Short mmCIF file of C-alpha atoms in Angstrom, two decimals:
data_model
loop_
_atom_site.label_atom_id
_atom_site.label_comp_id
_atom_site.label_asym_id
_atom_site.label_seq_id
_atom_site.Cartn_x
_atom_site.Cartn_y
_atom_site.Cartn_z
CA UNK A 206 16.85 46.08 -13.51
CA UNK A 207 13.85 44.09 -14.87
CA UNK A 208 10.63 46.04 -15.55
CA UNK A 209 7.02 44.14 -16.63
CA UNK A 210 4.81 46.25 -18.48
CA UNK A 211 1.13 45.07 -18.32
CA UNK A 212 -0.14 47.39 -21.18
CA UNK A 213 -3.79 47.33 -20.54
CA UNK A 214 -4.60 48.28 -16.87
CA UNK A 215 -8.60 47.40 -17.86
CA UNK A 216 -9.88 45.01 -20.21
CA UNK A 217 -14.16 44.44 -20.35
CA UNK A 218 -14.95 41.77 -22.38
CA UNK A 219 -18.26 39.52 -23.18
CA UNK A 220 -18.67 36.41 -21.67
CA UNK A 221 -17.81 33.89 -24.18
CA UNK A 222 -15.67 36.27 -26.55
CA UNK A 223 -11.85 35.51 -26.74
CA UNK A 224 -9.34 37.51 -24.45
CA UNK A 225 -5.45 38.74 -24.66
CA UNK A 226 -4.00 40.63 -21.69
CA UNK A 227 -0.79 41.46 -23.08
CA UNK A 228 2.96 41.26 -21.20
CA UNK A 229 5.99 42.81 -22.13
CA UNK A 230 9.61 42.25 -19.91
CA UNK A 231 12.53 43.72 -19.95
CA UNK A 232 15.76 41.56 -19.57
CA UNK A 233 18.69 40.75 -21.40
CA UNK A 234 19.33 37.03 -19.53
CA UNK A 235 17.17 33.89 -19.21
CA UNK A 236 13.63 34.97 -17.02
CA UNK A 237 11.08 32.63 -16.50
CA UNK A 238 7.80 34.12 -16.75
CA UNK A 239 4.65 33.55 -14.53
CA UNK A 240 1.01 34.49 -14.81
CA UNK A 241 -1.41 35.12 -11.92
CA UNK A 242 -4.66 35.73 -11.02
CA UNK A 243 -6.37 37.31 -8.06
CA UNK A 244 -9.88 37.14 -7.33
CA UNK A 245 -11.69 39.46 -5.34
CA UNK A 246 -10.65 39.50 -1.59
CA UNK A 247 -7.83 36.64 -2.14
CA UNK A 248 -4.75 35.73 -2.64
CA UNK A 249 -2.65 35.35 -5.72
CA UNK A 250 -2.79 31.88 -7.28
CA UNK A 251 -0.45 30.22 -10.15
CA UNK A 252 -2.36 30.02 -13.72
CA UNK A 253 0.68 29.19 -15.64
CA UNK A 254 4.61 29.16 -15.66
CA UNK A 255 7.18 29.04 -18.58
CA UNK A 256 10.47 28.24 -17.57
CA UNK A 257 11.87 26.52 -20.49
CA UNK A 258 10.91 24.06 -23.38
CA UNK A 259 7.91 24.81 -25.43
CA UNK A 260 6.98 28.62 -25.76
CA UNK A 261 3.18 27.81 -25.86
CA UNK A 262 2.38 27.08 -21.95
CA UNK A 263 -1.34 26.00 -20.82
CA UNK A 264 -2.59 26.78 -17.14
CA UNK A 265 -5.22 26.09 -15.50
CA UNK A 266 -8.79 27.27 -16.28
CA UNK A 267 -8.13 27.42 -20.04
CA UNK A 268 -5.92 29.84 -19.97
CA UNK A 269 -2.55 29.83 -22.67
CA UNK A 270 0.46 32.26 -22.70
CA UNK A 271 2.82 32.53 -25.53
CA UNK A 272 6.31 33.19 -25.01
CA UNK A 273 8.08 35.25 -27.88
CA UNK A 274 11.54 35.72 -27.05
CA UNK A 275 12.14 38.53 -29.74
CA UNK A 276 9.58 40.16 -28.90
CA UNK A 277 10.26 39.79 -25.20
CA UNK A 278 6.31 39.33 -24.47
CA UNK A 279 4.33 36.61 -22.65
CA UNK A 280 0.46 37.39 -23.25
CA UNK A 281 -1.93 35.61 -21.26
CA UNK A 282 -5.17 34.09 -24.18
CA UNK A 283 -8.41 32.37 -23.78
CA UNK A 284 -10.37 31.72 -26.66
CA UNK A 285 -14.22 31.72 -24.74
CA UNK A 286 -14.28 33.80 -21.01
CA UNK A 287 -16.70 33.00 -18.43
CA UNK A 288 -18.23 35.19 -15.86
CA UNK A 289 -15.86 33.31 -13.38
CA UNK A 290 -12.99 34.83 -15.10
CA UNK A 291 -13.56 38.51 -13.64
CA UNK A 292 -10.18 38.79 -11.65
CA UNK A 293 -7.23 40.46 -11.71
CA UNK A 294 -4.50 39.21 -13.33
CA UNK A 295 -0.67 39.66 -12.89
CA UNK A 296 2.41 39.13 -14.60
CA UNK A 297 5.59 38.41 -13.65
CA UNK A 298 9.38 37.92 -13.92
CA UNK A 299 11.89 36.08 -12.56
CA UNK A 300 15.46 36.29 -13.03
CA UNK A 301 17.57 33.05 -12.92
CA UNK A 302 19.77 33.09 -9.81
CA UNK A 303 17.62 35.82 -8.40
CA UNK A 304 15.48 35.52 -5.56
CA UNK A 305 13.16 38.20 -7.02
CA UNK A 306 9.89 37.61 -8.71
CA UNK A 307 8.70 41.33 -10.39
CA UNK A 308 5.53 41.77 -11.02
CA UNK A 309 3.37 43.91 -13.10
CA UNK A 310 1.01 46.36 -12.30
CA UNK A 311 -2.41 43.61 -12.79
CA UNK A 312 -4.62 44.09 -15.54
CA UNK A 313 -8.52 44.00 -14.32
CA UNK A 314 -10.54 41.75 -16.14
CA UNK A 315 -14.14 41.90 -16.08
CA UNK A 316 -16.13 39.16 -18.12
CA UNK A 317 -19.82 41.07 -18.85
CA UNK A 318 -23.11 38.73 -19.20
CA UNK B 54 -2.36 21.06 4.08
CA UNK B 55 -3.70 24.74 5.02
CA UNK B 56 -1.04 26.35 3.01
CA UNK B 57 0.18 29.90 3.74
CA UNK B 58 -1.69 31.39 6.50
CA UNK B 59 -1.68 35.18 7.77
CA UNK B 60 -3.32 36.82 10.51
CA UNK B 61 -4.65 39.05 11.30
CA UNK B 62 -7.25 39.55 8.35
CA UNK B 63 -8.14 42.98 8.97
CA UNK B 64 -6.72 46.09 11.33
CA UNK B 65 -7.00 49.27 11.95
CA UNK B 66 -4.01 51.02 13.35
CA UNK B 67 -3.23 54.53 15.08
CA UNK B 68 -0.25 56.55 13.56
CA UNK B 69 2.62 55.54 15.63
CA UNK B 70 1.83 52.14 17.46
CA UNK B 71 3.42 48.81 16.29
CA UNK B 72 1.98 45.84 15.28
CA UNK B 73 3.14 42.15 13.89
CA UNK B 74 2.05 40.37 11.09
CA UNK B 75 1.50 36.81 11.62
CA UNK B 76 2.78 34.21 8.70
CA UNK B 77 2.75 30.25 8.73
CA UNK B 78 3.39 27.81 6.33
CA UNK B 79 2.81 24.01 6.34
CA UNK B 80 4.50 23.17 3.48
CA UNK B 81 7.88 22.95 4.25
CA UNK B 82 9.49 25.63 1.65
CA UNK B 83 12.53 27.30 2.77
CA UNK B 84 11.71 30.62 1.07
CA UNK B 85 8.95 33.62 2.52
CA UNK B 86 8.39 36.44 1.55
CA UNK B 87 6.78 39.32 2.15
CA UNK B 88 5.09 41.68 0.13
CA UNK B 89 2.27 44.62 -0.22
CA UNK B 90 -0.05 45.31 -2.40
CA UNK B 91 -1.37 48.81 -3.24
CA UNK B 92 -4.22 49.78 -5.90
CA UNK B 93 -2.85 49.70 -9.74
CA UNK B 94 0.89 49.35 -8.49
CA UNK B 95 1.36 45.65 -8.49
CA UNK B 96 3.12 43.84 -5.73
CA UNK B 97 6.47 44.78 -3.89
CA UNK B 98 8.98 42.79 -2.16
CA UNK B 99 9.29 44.20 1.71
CA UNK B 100 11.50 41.11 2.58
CA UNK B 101 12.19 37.39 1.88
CA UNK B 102 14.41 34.80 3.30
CA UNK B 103 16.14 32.26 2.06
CA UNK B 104 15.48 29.96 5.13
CA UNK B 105 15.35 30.01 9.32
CA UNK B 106 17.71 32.48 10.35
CA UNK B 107 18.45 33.88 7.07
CA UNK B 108 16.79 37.14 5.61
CA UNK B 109 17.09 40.40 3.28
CA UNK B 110 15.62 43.11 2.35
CA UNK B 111 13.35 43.36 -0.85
CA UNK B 112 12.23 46.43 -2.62
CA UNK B 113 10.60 48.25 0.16
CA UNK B 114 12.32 47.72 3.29
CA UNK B 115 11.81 51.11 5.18
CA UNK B 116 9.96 50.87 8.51
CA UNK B 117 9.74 47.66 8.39
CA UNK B 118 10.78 44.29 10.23
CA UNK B 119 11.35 40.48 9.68
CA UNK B 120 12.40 37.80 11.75
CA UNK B 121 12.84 33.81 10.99
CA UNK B 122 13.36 31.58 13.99
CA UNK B 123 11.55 28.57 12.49
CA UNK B 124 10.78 27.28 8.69
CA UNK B 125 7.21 27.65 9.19
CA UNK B 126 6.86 31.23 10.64
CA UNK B 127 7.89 34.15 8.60
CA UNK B 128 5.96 37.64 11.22
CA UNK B 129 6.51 41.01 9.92
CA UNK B 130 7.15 43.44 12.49
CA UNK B 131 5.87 47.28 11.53
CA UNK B 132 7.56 49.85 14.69
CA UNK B 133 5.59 52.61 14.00
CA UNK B 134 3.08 52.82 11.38
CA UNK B 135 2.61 55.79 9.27
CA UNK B 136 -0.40 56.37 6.69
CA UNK B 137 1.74 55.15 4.07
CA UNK B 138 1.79 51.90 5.18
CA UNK B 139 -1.53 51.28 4.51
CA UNK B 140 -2.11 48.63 2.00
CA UNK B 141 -2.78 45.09 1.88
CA UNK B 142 -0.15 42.56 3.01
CA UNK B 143 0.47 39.03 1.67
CA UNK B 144 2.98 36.03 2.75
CA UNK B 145 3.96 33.90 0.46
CA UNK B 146 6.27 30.27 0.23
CA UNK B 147 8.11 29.18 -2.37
CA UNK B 148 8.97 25.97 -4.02
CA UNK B 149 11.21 25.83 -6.67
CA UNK B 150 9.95 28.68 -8.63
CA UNK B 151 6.35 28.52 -7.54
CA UNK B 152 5.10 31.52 -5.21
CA UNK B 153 1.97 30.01 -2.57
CA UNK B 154 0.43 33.55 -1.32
CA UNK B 155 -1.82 33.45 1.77
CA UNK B 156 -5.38 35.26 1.82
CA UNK B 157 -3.46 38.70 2.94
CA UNK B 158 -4.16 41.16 6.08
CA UNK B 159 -5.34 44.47 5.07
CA UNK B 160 -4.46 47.02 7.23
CA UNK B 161 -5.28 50.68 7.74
CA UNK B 162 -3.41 53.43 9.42
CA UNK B 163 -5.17 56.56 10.36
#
């Protein structure tokens, strides 16, 4: 079964200081990988997707994730946070031919003045 | 487009009485899903389906209900709620691989 380890379950950070909220997987087939964010009292929403092609994938808000296949990780990077980055984010896996999308357990990040 | 809608936003329920979660989508995706969210434990899959008429059981079936008579409506039906089904609830469509998750409905059972 596929597992997604989100290793830090808190992250504080500066605003403007560079962030990494780091994603491991476990499968042995082709996944495609998916970050999220939640803000407080909402919904999930898409910041970025790699499903094939190049393994550096931008999202939305400045966000990047790098996808290293050996290494089987996907961490989520943004060079300068802003308060407006506080949020939880999530990551997750989905297994080609699978209906499933498994998701880690969030990582909490809070961007301090 | 409204998106993924879910009502209600917010309930309170007794141990023991039933309730349904509303879901609607405007977007015409074949696949909803269900899914709950409790504190540090990520999200589980309660049920999906694949399209109107059609649906399975995710992770975390137990106690719970689903029914799919139209694209757009996806309620989850809970019989009779027990404390451990409180947690926060969210719908979500699907297009191509692309999950669109409503606000969510938090409910509490005492």
């Amino acid at each position: 079964a596929q597992s997604v380890t989100q290793l830090d379950s808190q992250v504080p950070v500066f605003e403007e200081a560079p962030v990494e909220l780091r994603c491991n997987y476990s499968s042995s087939v082709s996944v495609y990988l998916f970050w999220y964010v939640q803000y407080p009292n909402q919904g999930l929403q898409l910041l970025l997707k790699y499903l094939s092609g190049s393994t550096l994938v931008k999202g939305i808000n400045g966000f990047e994730a790098e996808f290293n296949k050996s290494q089987t990780s996907f961490h989520l990077r943004k060079p300068s946070v802003h308060i407006s980055d506080t949020a939880e984010y999530f990551c997750a896996v989905h297994q080609g031919g699978s209906e499933k999308l498994v998701f880690g357990k969030g990582t909490k990040l809070t961007v301090n003045p | 487009n409204a998106g993924v809608t879910q009502t209600p936003k917010f309930r309170i329920l007794k141990i023991g009485q039933s309730m349904t979660l509303q879901c609607t989508q405007d977007m015409n995706h074949n696949y909803m899903y269900w899914y709950r969210q409790d504190p540090g434990m990520g999200l589980k899959l309660i049920y999906y389906s694949v399209g109107a008429g059609i649906t399975d059981k995710g992770e975390v079936p137990n106690g719970y209900n689903v029914s799919r008579s139209t694209t757009e409506d996806f309620p989850l039906r809970l019989e009779l709620a027990a404390p451990s089904q409180t947690s926060v609830y969210f719908c979500a469509s699907s297009y191509d691989q692309d999950r669109y998750f409503g606000p969510g409905t938090r409910l509490t059972v005492t």
